[in-house]
PDB file of C-alpha atoms in Angstrom:
ATOM      1  CA  MET A 295       0.000   0.000   0.000  1.00 45.00           C
ATOM      2  CA  ALA A 296       1.651   3.209  -1.139  1.00 52.00           C
ATOM      3  CA  LYS A 297       2.144   5.661   1.680  1.00 56.00           C
ATOM      4  CA  ILE A 298       2.028   9.127   0.261  1.00 60.00           C
ATOM      5  CA  ASN A 299       3.250  10.931   3.323  1.00 68.00           C
ATOM      6  CA  LYS A 300       6.924  10.282   4.037  1.00 71.00           C
ATOM      7  CA  THR A 301       7.010  12.209   7.286  1.00 74.00           C
ATOM      8  CA  LEU A 302       4.221  10.058   8.716  1.00 87.00           C
ATOM      9  CA  GLU A 303       5.847   6.814   7.640  1.00 91.00           C
ATOM     10  CA  SER A 304       7.655   5.742  10.798  1.00 92.00           C
ATOM     11  CA  TYR A 305       4.693   6.804  12.965  1.00 94.00           C
ATOM     12  CA  LEU A 306       2.321   4.708  10.859  1.00 94.00           C
ATOM     13  CA  ASP A 307       4.735   1.767  10.783  1.00 94.00           C
ATOM     14  CA  CYS A 308       4.829   1.744  14.583  1.00 95.00           C
ATOM     15  CA  ILE A 309       1.038   1.914  14.807  1.00 96.00           C
ATOM     16  CA  LYS A 310       0.699  -0.856  12.242  1.00 96.00           C
ATOM     17  CA  ALA A 311       2.987  -3.218  14.137  1.00 96.00           C
ATOM     18  CA  THR A 312       1.257  -2.449  17.433  1.00 97.00           C
ATOM     19  CA  LEU A 313      -2.187  -2.970  15.908  1.00 97.00           C
ATOM     20  CA  GLN A 314      -1.099  -6.318  14.492  1.00 96.00           C
ATOM     21  CA  ALA A 315       0.054  -7.343  17.954  1.00 96.00           C
ATOM     22  CA  TYR A 316      -3.217  -6.290  19.601  1.00 96.00           C
ATOM     23  CA  MET A 317      -5.467  -7.725  16.910  1.00 95.00           C
ATOM     24  CA  CYS A 318      -5.437 -11.294  18.189  1.00 94.00           C
ATOM     25  CA  PHE A 319      -8.962 -12.037  19.275  1.00 96.00           C
ATOM     26  CA  GLN A 320     -11.028 -15.002  20.223  1.00 96.00           C
ATOM     27  CA  ASN A 321     -14.708 -15.198  20.915  1.00 96.00           C
ATOM     28  CA  PHE A 322     -15.284 -14.736  24.624  1.00 96.00           C
ATOM     29  CA  ALA A 323     -18.721 -14.828  26.220  1.00 95.00           C
ATOM     30  CA  SER A 324     -19.281 -12.348  29.020  1.00 95.00           C
ATOM     31  CA  GLN A 325     -18.190 -13.627  32.437  1.00 94.00           C
ATOM     32  CA  SER A 326     -20.522 -11.299  34.332  1.00 93.00           C
ATOM     33  CA  VAL A 327     -23.767 -11.517  32.392  1.00 93.00           C
ATOM     34  CA  GLU A 328     -25.196 -14.818  31.237  1.00 93.00           C
ATOM     35  CA  ARG A 329     -25.652 -15.335  27.508  1.00 94.00           C
ATOM     36  CA  HIS A 330     -24.092 -11.977  26.721  1.00 95.00           C
ATOM     37  CA  ASN A 331     -21.110 -11.318  24.517  1.00 96.00           C
ATOM     38  CA  LYS A 332     -19.538  -7.906  25.018  1.00 95.00           C
ATOM     39  CA  PRO A 333     -16.324  -6.352  23.712  1.00 96.00           C
ATOM     40  CA  GLU A 334     -14.276  -6.679  26.884  1.00 95.00           C
ATOM     41  CA  VAL A 335     -12.306  -3.510  26.179  1.00 95.00           C
ATOM     42  CA  GLU A 336     -15.601  -1.626  26.473  1.00 95.00           C
ATOM     43  CA  ALA A 337     -16.922  -3.527  29.466  1.00 94.00           C
ATOM     44  CA  ALA A 338     -13.574  -3.187  31.291  1.00 92.00           C
ATOM     45  CA  GLN A 339     -14.845  -5.311  34.163  1.00 92.00           C
ATOM     46  CA  HIS A 340     -12.158  -7.963  34.535  1.00 94.00           C
ATOM     47  CA  PRO A 341      -8.451  -7.079  34.564  1.00 92.00           C
ATOM     48  CA  GLU A 342      -7.410 -10.589  33.526  1.00 93.00           C
ATOM     49  CA  LEU A 343      -9.044 -10.039  30.149  1.00 95.00           C
ATOM     50  CA  LEU A 344      -7.436  -6.691  29.434  1.00 95.00           C
ATOM     51  CA  LEU A 345      -4.098  -5.948  27.844  1.00 95.00           C
ATOM     52  CA  LYS A 346      -1.876  -3.031  28.724  1.00 95.00           C
ATOM     53  CA  PRO A 347      -2.873   0.120  26.823  1.00 95.00           C
ATOM     54  CA  ILE A 348      -0.271   1.896  24.764  1.00 95.00           C
ATOM     55  CA  VAL A 349       0.003   5.513  23.657  1.00 96.00           C
ATOM     56  CA  ILE A 350       2.087   6.328  20.593  1.00 96.00           C
ATOM     57  CA  SER A 351       2.649  10.038  20.147  1.00 95.00           C
ATOM     58  CA  ARG A 352       4.103  11.788  17.179  1.00 93.00           C
ATOM     59  CA  THR A 353       3.969  15.176  18.907  1.00 92.00           C
ATOM     60  CA  GLU A 354       2.288  16.421  22.039  1.00 90.00           C
ATOM     61  CA  GLU A 355      -0.916  17.051  20.110  1.00 91.00           C
ATOM     62  CA  GLU A 356      -0.887  14.132  17.725  1.00 93.00           C
ATOM     63  CA  SER A 357      -1.198  10.704  19.288  1.00 94.00           C
ATOM     64  CA  VAL A 358      -2.885   7.355  19.160  1.00 96.00           C
ATOM     65  CA  MET A 359      -4.013   5.267  22.135  1.00 97.00           C
ATOM     66  CA  ILE A 360      -4.579   1.560  21.643  1.00 97.00           C
ATOM     67  CA  GLU A 361      -6.337  -0.508  24.306  1.00 96.00           C
ATOM     68  CA  GLY A 362      -6.819  -4.197  23.870  1.00 96.00           C
ATOM     69  CA  SER A 363      -8.546  -7.181  25.378  1.00 96.00           C
ATOM     70  CA  ILE A 364      -9.212 -10.828  24.691  1.00 96.00           C
ATOM     71  CA  ASN A 365     -11.945 -10.180  22.152  1.00 95.00           C
ATOM     72  CA  SER A 366     -11.600  -6.558  21.092  1.00 96.00           C
ATOM     73  CA  LEU A 367      -9.409  -3.526  20.698  1.00 97.00           C
ATOM     74  CA  ARG A 368     -10.096   0.155  20.835  1.00 97.00           C
ATOM     75  CA  MET A 369      -7.928   2.673  19.022  1.00 97.00           C
ATOM     76  CA  SER A 370      -8.404   6.372  19.735  1.00 97.00           C
ATOM     77  CA  VAL A 371      -6.807   9.010  17.557  1.00 96.00           C
ATOM     78  CA  ARG A 372      -5.927  12.589  18.321  1.00 95.00           C
ATOM     79  CA  ILE A 373      -5.326  14.471  15.093  1.00 93.00           C
ATOM     80  CA  ARG A 374      -2.981  17.356  14.432  1.00 88.00           C
ATOM     81  CA  LYS A 375      -4.859  20.629  14.479  1.00 88.00           C
ATOM     82  CA  SER A 376      -2.630  23.610  13.847  1.00 88.00           C
ATOM     83  CA  ASP A 377      -5.172  26.440  14.221  1.00 89.00           C
ATOM     84  CA  GLU A 378      -8.757  27.229  15.175  1.00 91.00           C
ATOM     85  CA  LEU A 379     -10.017  26.481  11.676  1.00 91.00           C
ATOM     86  CA  ASP A 380      -8.400  23.043  11.753  1.00 92.00           C
ATOM     87  CA  LYS A 381     -10.048  22.380  15.124  1.00 93.00           C
ATOM     88  CA  ILE A 382     -13.502  23.208  13.782  1.00 93.00           C
ATOM     89  CA  LEU A 383     -13.038  21.278  10.547  1.00 93.00           C
ATOM     90  CA  ALA A 384     -11.623  18.221  12.298  1.00 93.00           C
ATOM     91  CA  ASN A 385     -14.406  18.286  14.867  1.00 93.00           C
ATOM     92  CA  ARG A 386     -17.149  18.549  12.234  1.00 93.00           C
ATOM     93  CA  PHE A 387     -15.664  16.005   9.863  1.00 94.00           C
ATOM     94  CA  LEU A 388     -14.925  13.383  12.502  1.00 94.00           C
ATOM     95  CA  ARG A 389     -18.306  13.838  14.161  1.00 93.00           C
ATOM     96  CA  PHE A 390     -19.876  13.294  10.722  1.00 94.00           C
ATOM     97  CA  LEU A 391     -17.958  10.037  10.408  1.00 94.00           C
ATOM     98  CA  SER A 392     -18.646   8.899  13.964  1.00 93.00           C
ATOM     99  CA  GLN A 393     -22.379   9.413  13.590  1.00 92.00           C
ATOM    100  CA  ARG A 394     -22.274   7.032  10.631  1.00 93.00           C
ATOM    101  CA  ALA A 395     -20.366   4.488  12.691  1.00 92.00           C
ATOM    102  CA  GLU A 396     -22.746   1.695  11.745  1.00 91.00           C
ATOM    103  CA  GLU A 397     -21.817   2.104   8.087  1.00 92.00           C
ATOM    104  CA  PHE A 398     -18.134   2.073   8.919  1.00 91.00           C
ATOM    105  CA  VAL A 399     -18.511  -1.058  11.044  1.00 93.00           C
ATOM    106  CA  ILE A 400     -15.287  -0.633  12.996  1.00 95.00           C
ATOM    107  CA  LEU A 401     -15.889   2.950  14.157  1.00 95.00           C
ATOM    108  CA  ARG A 402     -17.037   3.789  17.636  1.00 95.00           C
ATOM    109  CA  ARG A 403     -20.016   6.141  17.924  1.00 94.00           C
ATOM    110  CA  LYS A 404     -18.316   8.402  20.410  1.00 94.00           C
ATOM    111  CA  PRO A 405     -14.599   9.061  20.668  1.00 94.00           C
ATOM    112  CA  ILE A 406     -12.902   8.412  23.985  1.00 95.00           C
ATOM    113  CA  GLU A 407     -12.459  11.440  26.253  1.00 94.00           C
ATOM    114  CA  GLY A 408      -9.511  13.510  25.077  1.00 93.00           C
ATOM    115  CA  TYR A 409      -9.423  12.052  21.554  1.00 95.00           C
ATOM    116  CA  ASP A 410     -11.033  12.940  18.242  1.00 95.00           C
ATOM    117  CA  ILE A 411     -12.190   9.588  16.917  1.00 95.00           C
ATOM    118  CA  SER A 412     -12.168   5.991  18.113  1.00 96.00           C
ATOM    119  CA  PHE A 413     -12.186   2.631  16.373  1.00 96.00           C
ATOM    120  CA  LEU A 414     -13.591  -0.507  17.969  1.00 97.00           C
ATOM    121  CA  VAL A 415     -12.588  -3.807  16.385  1.00 97.00           C
ATOM    122  CA  THR A 416     -13.983  -7.039  17.781  1.00 96.00           C
ATOM    123  CA  ASN A 417     -13.503 -10.741  17.168  1.00 97.00           C
ATOM    124  CA  PHE A 418     -16.641 -10.755  15.028  1.00 96.00           C
ATOM    125  CA  HIS A 419     -14.988  -8.273  12.678  1.00 96.00           C
ATOM    126  CA  THR A 420     -11.840 -10.370  12.382  1.00 96.00           C
ATOM    127  CA  GLU A 421     -13.972 -13.431  11.740  1.00 96.00           C
ATOM    128  CA  ASP A 422     -15.649 -11.707   8.805  1.00 95.00           C
ATOM    129  CA  MET A 423     -12.806  -9.633   7.442  1.00 96.00           C
ATOM    130  CA  PHE A 424      -9.097 -10.066   6.868  1.00 96.00           C
ATOM    131  CA  LYS A 425      -7.000  -8.881   9.807  1.00 95.00           C
ATOM    132  CA  HIS A 426      -4.300  -7.406   7.609  1.00 96.00           C
ATOM    133  CA  LYS A 427      -6.901  -5.515   5.597  1.00 96.00           C
ATOM    134  CA  LEU A 428      -8.462  -4.094   8.754  1.00 96.00           C
ATOM    135  CA  VAL A 429      -5.066  -2.856   9.863  1.00 96.00           C
ATOM    136  CA  ASP A 430      -4.413  -1.431   6.399  1.00 96.00           C
ATOM    137  CA  PHE A 431      -7.740   0.376   6.468  1.00 95.00           C
ATOM    138  CA  ILE A 432      -6.959   2.072   9.766  1.00 96.00           C
ATOM    139  CA  ILE A 433      -3.473   3.042   8.640  1.00 95.00           C
ATOM    140  CA  GLN A 434      -4.823   4.420   5.365  1.00 94.00           C
ATOM    141  CA  PHE A 435      -7.361   6.423   7.359  1.00 94.00           C
ATOM    142  CA  LEU A 436      -4.590   7.960   9.460  1.00 93.00           C
ATOM    143  CA  ASN A 437      -2.588   8.668   6.339  1.00 91.00           C
ATOM    144  CA  ASP A 438      -5.425  10.415   4.547  1.00 92.00           C
ATOM    145  CA  ILE A 439      -7.066  12.324   7.373  1.00 91.00           C
ATOM    146  CA  ASP A 440      -4.479  15.110   7.471  1.00 86.00           C
ATOM    147  CA  SER A 441      -4.644  15.742   3.731  1.00 87.00           C
ATOM    148  CA  GLU A 442      -8.466  15.607   3.807  1.00 90.00           C
ATOM    149  CA  ILE A 443      -8.588  18.315   6.441  1.00 91.00           C
ATOM    150  CA  SER A 444      -6.059  20.535   4.665  1.00 89.00           C
ATOM    151  CA  ALA A 445      -8.000  20.109   1.403  1.00 93.00           C
ATOM    152  CA  MET A 446     -11.160  21.203   3.227  1.00 93.00           C
ATOM    153  CA  LYS A 447      -9.304  24.147   4.723  1.00 93.00           C
ATOM    154  CA  THR A 448      -7.978  25.263   1.321  1.00 94.00           C
ATOM    155  CA  SER A 449     -11.393  25.057  -0.304  1.00 95.00           C
ATOM    156  CA  LEU A 450     -12.969  26.883   2.629  1.00 94.00           C
ATOM    157  CA  ASN A 451     -10.406  29.674   2.453  1.00 94.00           C
ATOM    158  CA  GLY A 452     -10.895  29.918  -1.312  1.00 96.00           C
ATOM    159  CA  ARG A 453     -14.673  30.165  -0.963  1.00 96.00           C
ATOM    160  CA  ALA A 454     -14.346  32.717   1.832  1.00 95.00           C
ATOM    161  CA  ARG A 455     -12.043  34.854  -0.295  1.00 96.00           C
ATOM    162  CA  VAL A 456     -14.502  34.820  -3.220  1.00 96.00           C
ATOM    163  CA  VAL A 457     -17.442  35.671  -0.974  1.00 96.00           C
ATOM    164  CA  ALA A 458     -15.569  38.473   0.766  1.00 95.00           C
ATOM    165  CA  THR A 459     -14.389  39.987  -2.541  1.00 95.00           C
ATOM    166  CA  GLU A 460     -17.895  39.906  -3.993  1.00 94.00           C
ATOM    167  CA  PHE A 461     -19.397  41.411  -0.875  1.00 94.00           C
ATOM    168  CA  LEU A 462     -16.882  44.203  -0.566  1.00 94.00           C
ATOM    169  CA  MET A 463     -17.152  44.968  -4.307  1.00 93.00           C
ATOM    170  CA  GLN A 464     -20.380  46.836  -3.612  1.00 91.00           C
ATOM    171  CA  PHE A 465     -18.523  49.304  -1.397  1.00 91.00           C
ATOM    172  CA  ARG A 466     -16.047  50.157  -4.085  1.00 85.00           C
ATOM    173  CA  SER A 467     -16.335  53.832  -4.909  1.00 74.00           C
TER     174      SER A 467
ATOM    175  CA  MET B  42      15.314  -9.924  48.794  1.00 52.00           C
ATOM    176  CA  ALA B  43      14.284  -6.318  48.482  1.00 66.00           C
ATOM    177  CA  ARG B  44      15.930  -4.710  45.517  1.00 81.00           C
ATOM    178  CA  ASN B  45      17.521  -1.333  45.964  1.00 86.00           C
ATOM    179  CA  TYR B  46      15.903   0.397  43.010  1.00 86.00           C
ATOM    180  CA  ALA B  47      17.466   3.755  43.783  1.00 88.00           C
ATOM    181  CA  ALA B  48      20.959   2.292  43.679  1.00 88.00           C
ATOM    182  CA  GLU B  49      20.167   0.442  40.458  1.00 88.00           C
ATOM    183  CA  THR B  50      18.861   3.641  38.880  1.00 89.00           C
ATOM    184  CA  ASP B  51      22.004   5.539  39.830  1.00 89.00           C
ATOM    185  CA  ASP B  52      24.200   2.698  38.583  1.00 89.00           C
ATOM    186  CA  ARG B  53      22.315   2.640  35.343  1.00 89.00           C
ATOM    187  CA  GLU B  54      22.666   6.384  34.888  1.00 90.00           C
ATOM    188  CA  ARG B  55      26.405   6.144  35.380  1.00 89.00           C
ATOM    189  CA  ALA B  56      26.749   3.114  33.091  1.00 89.00           C
ATOM    190  CA  LEU B  57      24.703   4.829  30.372  1.00 89.00           C
ATOM    191  CA  ASN B  58      26.781   7.989  30.519  1.00 89.00           C
ATOM    192  CA  ASN B  59      30.022   6.034  30.387  1.00 89.00           C
ATOM    193  CA  ALA B  60      28.908   3.824  27.533  1.00 87.00           C
ATOM    194  CA  LEU B  61      27.616   6.769  25.535  1.00 85.00           C
ATOM    195  CA  ASN B  62      30.759   8.828  26.048  1.00 87.00           C
ATOM    196  CA  SER B  63      33.000   5.957  25.024  1.00 87.00           C
ATOM    197  CA  ARG B  64      30.612   5.184  22.134  1.00 84.00           C
ATOM    198  CA  ASN B  65      30.204   1.650  23.402  1.00 83.00           C
ATOM    199  CA  PHE B  66      26.822   0.942  21.819  1.00 83.00           C
ATOM    200  CA  GLY B  67      26.608  -2.659  22.977  1.00 83.00           C
ATOM    201  CA  GLY B  68      27.284  -1.377  26.466  1.00 84.00           C
ATOM    202  CA  VAL B  69      24.383   1.057  26.190  1.00 87.00           C
ATOM    203  CA  ILE B  70      21.940  -1.715  25.293  1.00 89.00           C
ATOM    204  CA  GLU B  71      23.299  -3.789  28.156  1.00 87.00           C
ATOM    205  CA  ALA B  72      22.963  -0.920  30.627  1.00 88.00           C
ATOM    206  CA  VAL B  73      19.444  -0.097  29.451  1.00 88.00           C
ATOM    207  CA  SER B  74      18.124  -3.637  29.562  1.00 88.00           C
ATOM    208  CA  ALA B  75      19.757  -5.185  32.603  1.00 87.00           C
ATOM    209  CA  ASN B  76      17.845  -5.059  35.936  1.00 86.00           C
ATOM    210  CA  PRO B  77      14.674  -3.379  34.716  1.00 89.00           C
ATOM    211  CA  PRO B  78      12.772  -1.550  37.458  1.00 88.00           C
ATOM    212  CA  PHE B  79       9.765  -3.895  37.453  1.00 89.00           C
ATOM    213  CA  GLY B  80       7.944  -3.908  40.754  1.00 85.00           C
ATOM    214  CA  CYS B  81       9.345  -0.614  41.934  1.00 86.00           C
ATOM    215  CA  ASP B  82       6.760   1.518  43.769  1.00 86.00           C
ATOM    216  CA  ASP B  83       8.530   4.828  43.512  1.00 87.00           C
ATOM    217  CA  ASP B  84       7.056   6.615  40.493  1.00 88.00           C
ATOM    218  CA  ALA B  85       9.487   9.499  40.624  1.00 90.00           C
ATOM    219  CA  LEU B  86      12.370   7.058  40.537  1.00 90.00           C
ATOM    220  CA  LYS B  87      10.917   5.200  37.591  1.00 91.00           C
ATOM    221  CA  ARG B  88      10.358   8.479  35.764  1.00 92.00           C
ATOM    222  CA  ARG B  89      13.941   9.535  36.395  1.00 92.00           C
ATOM    223  CA  ASN B  90      15.137   6.164  35.135  1.00 92.00           C
ATOM    224  CA  LEU B  91      12.987   6.475  32.016  1.00 93.00           C
ATOM    225  CA  ASP B  92      14.297   9.983  31.344  1.00 93.00           C
ATOM    226  CA  ASN B  93      17.874   8.716  31.566  1.00 92.00           C
ATOM    227  CA  VAL B  94      17.201   5.819  29.235  1.00 92.00           C
ATOM    228  CA  VAL B  95      15.302   7.894  26.673  1.00 93.00           C
ATOM    229  CA  ARG B  96      17.974  10.592  26.742  1.00 92.00           C
ATOM    230  CA  THR B  97      20.575   7.948  25.925  1.00 91.00           C
ATOM    231  CA  LEU B  98      18.516   6.254  23.206  1.00 91.00           C
ATOM    232  CA  VAL B  99      17.838   9.578  21.550  1.00 91.00           C
ATOM    233  CA  ALA B 100      21.531  10.470  21.517  1.00 90.00           C
ATOM    234  CA  PHE B 101      22.158   7.692  18.982  1.00 89.00           C
ATOM    235  CA  LYS B 102      22.569   8.583  15.330  1.00 87.00           C
ATOM    236  CA  GLU B 103      20.060   6.725  13.196  1.00 83.00           C
ATOM    237  CA  SER B 104      22.808   4.910  11.349  1.00 85.00           C
ATOM    238  CA  ASP B 105      24.168   3.525  14.635  1.00 88.00           C
ATOM    239  CA  ILE B 106      20.912   2.077  15.934  1.00 90.00           C
ATOM    240  CA  ALA B 107      20.940  -0.956  13.652  1.00 89.00           C
ATOM    241  CA  SER B 108      24.489  -1.925  14.558  1.00 87.00           C
ATOM    242  CA  ALA B 109      23.759  -1.415  18.249  1.00 89.00           C
ATOM    243  CA  LEU B 110      20.809  -3.807  18.043  1.00 90.00           C
ATOM    244  CA  LYS B 111      22.601  -6.520  16.096  1.00 88.00           C
ATOM    245  CA  GLY B 112      22.808  -9.721  18.102  1.00 86.00           C
ATOM    246  CA  CYS B 113      20.747  -8.318  20.936  1.00 90.00           C
ATOM    247  CA  PRO B 114      19.293 -11.126  23.058  1.00 91.00           C
ATOM    248  CA  PRO B 115      15.469 -11.365  23.095  1.00 92.00           C
ATOM    249  CA  GLU B 116      15.124 -10.539  26.811  1.00 91.00           C
ATOM    250  CA  TYR B 117      16.943  -7.278  26.221  1.00 92.00           C
ATOM    251  CA  LEU B 118      14.779  -6.492  23.202  1.00 93.00           C
ATOM    252  CA  ASP B 119      11.679  -6.985  25.354  1.00 93.00           C
ATOM    253  CA  VAL B 120      12.869  -4.535  27.996  1.00 93.00           C
ATOM    254  CA  LEU B 121      14.021  -2.099  25.330  1.00 94.00           C
ATOM    255  CA  MET B 122      10.600  -2.216  23.708  1.00 95.00           C
ATOM    256  CA  LYS B 123       8.955  -1.384  27.043  1.00 95.00           C
ATOM    257  CA  TYR B 124      11.194   1.643  27.381  1.00 94.00           C
ATOM    258  CA  ILE B 125      10.508   2.707  23.785  1.00 95.00           C
ATOM    259  CA  TYR B 126       6.747   2.612  24.294  1.00 95.00           C
ATOM    260  CA  ALA B 127       7.030   4.430  27.617  1.00 94.00           C
ATOM    261  CA  GLY B 128       9.118   7.095  25.896  1.00 94.00           C
ATOM    262  CA  LEU B 129       6.631   7.415  23.048  1.00 94.00           C
ATOM    263  CA  GLU B 130       3.833   8.398  25.408  1.00 93.00           C
ATOM    264  CA  ASP B 131       4.570  12.070  25.771  1.00 88.00           C
ATOM    265  CA  GLY B 132       5.470  12.918  22.185  1.00 87.00           C
ATOM    266  CA  GLN B 133       8.982  14.207  22.749  1.00 88.00           C
ATOM    267  CA  ASN B 134      11.795  12.654  20.735  1.00 90.00           C
ATOM    268  CA  SER B 135       9.250  10.700  18.750  1.00 91.00           C
ATOM    269  CA  SER B 136      11.175  10.490  15.480  1.00 90.00           C
ATOM    270  CA  THR B 137      14.232   8.774  16.981  1.00 92.00           C
ATOM    271  CA  LEU B 138      12.156   6.516  19.226  1.00 94.00           C
ATOM    272  CA  LEU B 139      10.036   5.464  16.253  1.00 94.00           C
ATOM    273  CA  LYS B 140      13.242   4.519  14.425  1.00 93.00           C
ATOM    274  CA  TRP B 141      14.311   2.464  17.453  1.00 94.00           C
ATOM    275  CA  HIS B 142      10.908   0.778  17.441  1.00 95.00           C
ATOM    276  CA  LYS B 143      11.111  -0.175  13.793  1.00 94.00           C
ATOM    277  CA  LEU B 144      14.642  -1.520  14.045  1.00 94.00           C
ATOM    278  CA  ALA B 145      13.914  -3.406  17.263  1.00 94.00           C
ATOM    279  CA  VAL B 146      10.962  -5.105  15.570  1.00 95.00           C
ATOM    280  CA  GLU B 147      13.198  -6.005  12.611  1.00 93.00           C
ATOM    281  CA  GLU B 148      15.929  -7.347  14.877  1.00 92.00           C
ATOM    282  CA  SER B 149      13.514  -9.509  16.834  1.00 91.00           C
ATOM    283  CA  GLY B 150      12.106 -10.865  13.582  1.00 89.00           C
ATOM    284  CA  GLY B 151       8.497 -10.145  14.447  1.00 90.00           C
ATOM    285  CA  LEU B 152       5.980  -8.818  16.920  1.00 94.00           C
ATOM    286  CA  GLY B 153       7.291 -10.738  19.949  1.00 94.00           C
ATOM    287  CA  PRO B 154       8.581  -7.786  22.015  1.00 94.00           C
ATOM    288  CA  ILE B 155       5.396  -5.831  21.305  1.00 96.00           C
ATOM    289  CA  VAL B 156       3.158  -8.693  22.390  1.00 95.00           C
ATOM    290  CA  ARG B 157       5.191  -9.206  25.531  1.00 94.00           C
ATOM    291  CA  THR B 158       4.942  -5.481  26.326  1.00 94.00           C
ATOM    292  CA  ILE B 159       1.160  -5.439  26.095  1.00 94.00           C
ATOM    293  CA  ALA B 160       0.481  -8.803  27.665  1.00 93.00           C
ATOM    294  CA  THR B 161       2.533  -8.568  30.848  1.00 90.00           C
ATOM    295  CA  HIS B 162       2.131  -6.366  33.877  1.00 85.00           C
ATOM    296  CA  ASP B 163       5.854  -5.628  34.169  1.00 86.00           C
ATOM    297  CA  SER B 164       6.139  -1.938  33.530  1.00 88.00           C
ATOM    298  CA  VAL B 165       9.020   0.487  33.439  1.00 87.00           C
ATOM    299  CA  LEU B 166       6.744   3.373  34.345  1.00 83.00           C
TER     300      LEU B 166
END
């Protein structure tokens, strides 16, 4: 899979290896509730089922937290936002994605506190889909998200400039 | 049976400084990975230890990391990986630590050190 962004490469390589290590699931029925099957990383009831969480930071603002368990993993992403406009765009765009979490299958509806978006992958997902493809999807997402947001920012600035010029044209003497 | 973690931390700091100054890269790996502070209750001590280790790892030139890791025994790679992940938490020095991570994974031939970091309770922090 061609990585376009060279500066991100080692960061994404680290995340990829870590994800591959965490993504070893087996079906595990809930120990606390009869006939229930919950992602244990979400239930967080029994320490023997949970793996140690890991935070991989590229900078102080840009990081990824991966928490794992016997049947699921949760990956939360904090994205680089260099100014106020980036913050608003990232917030809007990622909320848009999160609200359509059912379509995305491995997205979590709400990001974890302190992060912008969260993925939740369970054993049922790895039973239906290829593990290496799931990892590739997440890495591709991380690769593309920065360029998506800068593209949105450029188009927004362009539109704003056109609107402002048109508006102020009427005040030209 | 009680380990003197403070003494070990000081020893490690001295060994790291010596090895780095004499450019003894094998010695650095040895000093980093021997006697890890697992089970120590003193958080400030563990943080100081981590700062020393990360400072030393970051002082390596990227071209030297691979040769330093060559022939590293798996137990040392495991401890090194724990330190690398602990150092990656706050976002400082990330580019060098990410290089260390990649080369440590290559040297170990797979995901072993990573799995052992996430699956055990031994922690350097």
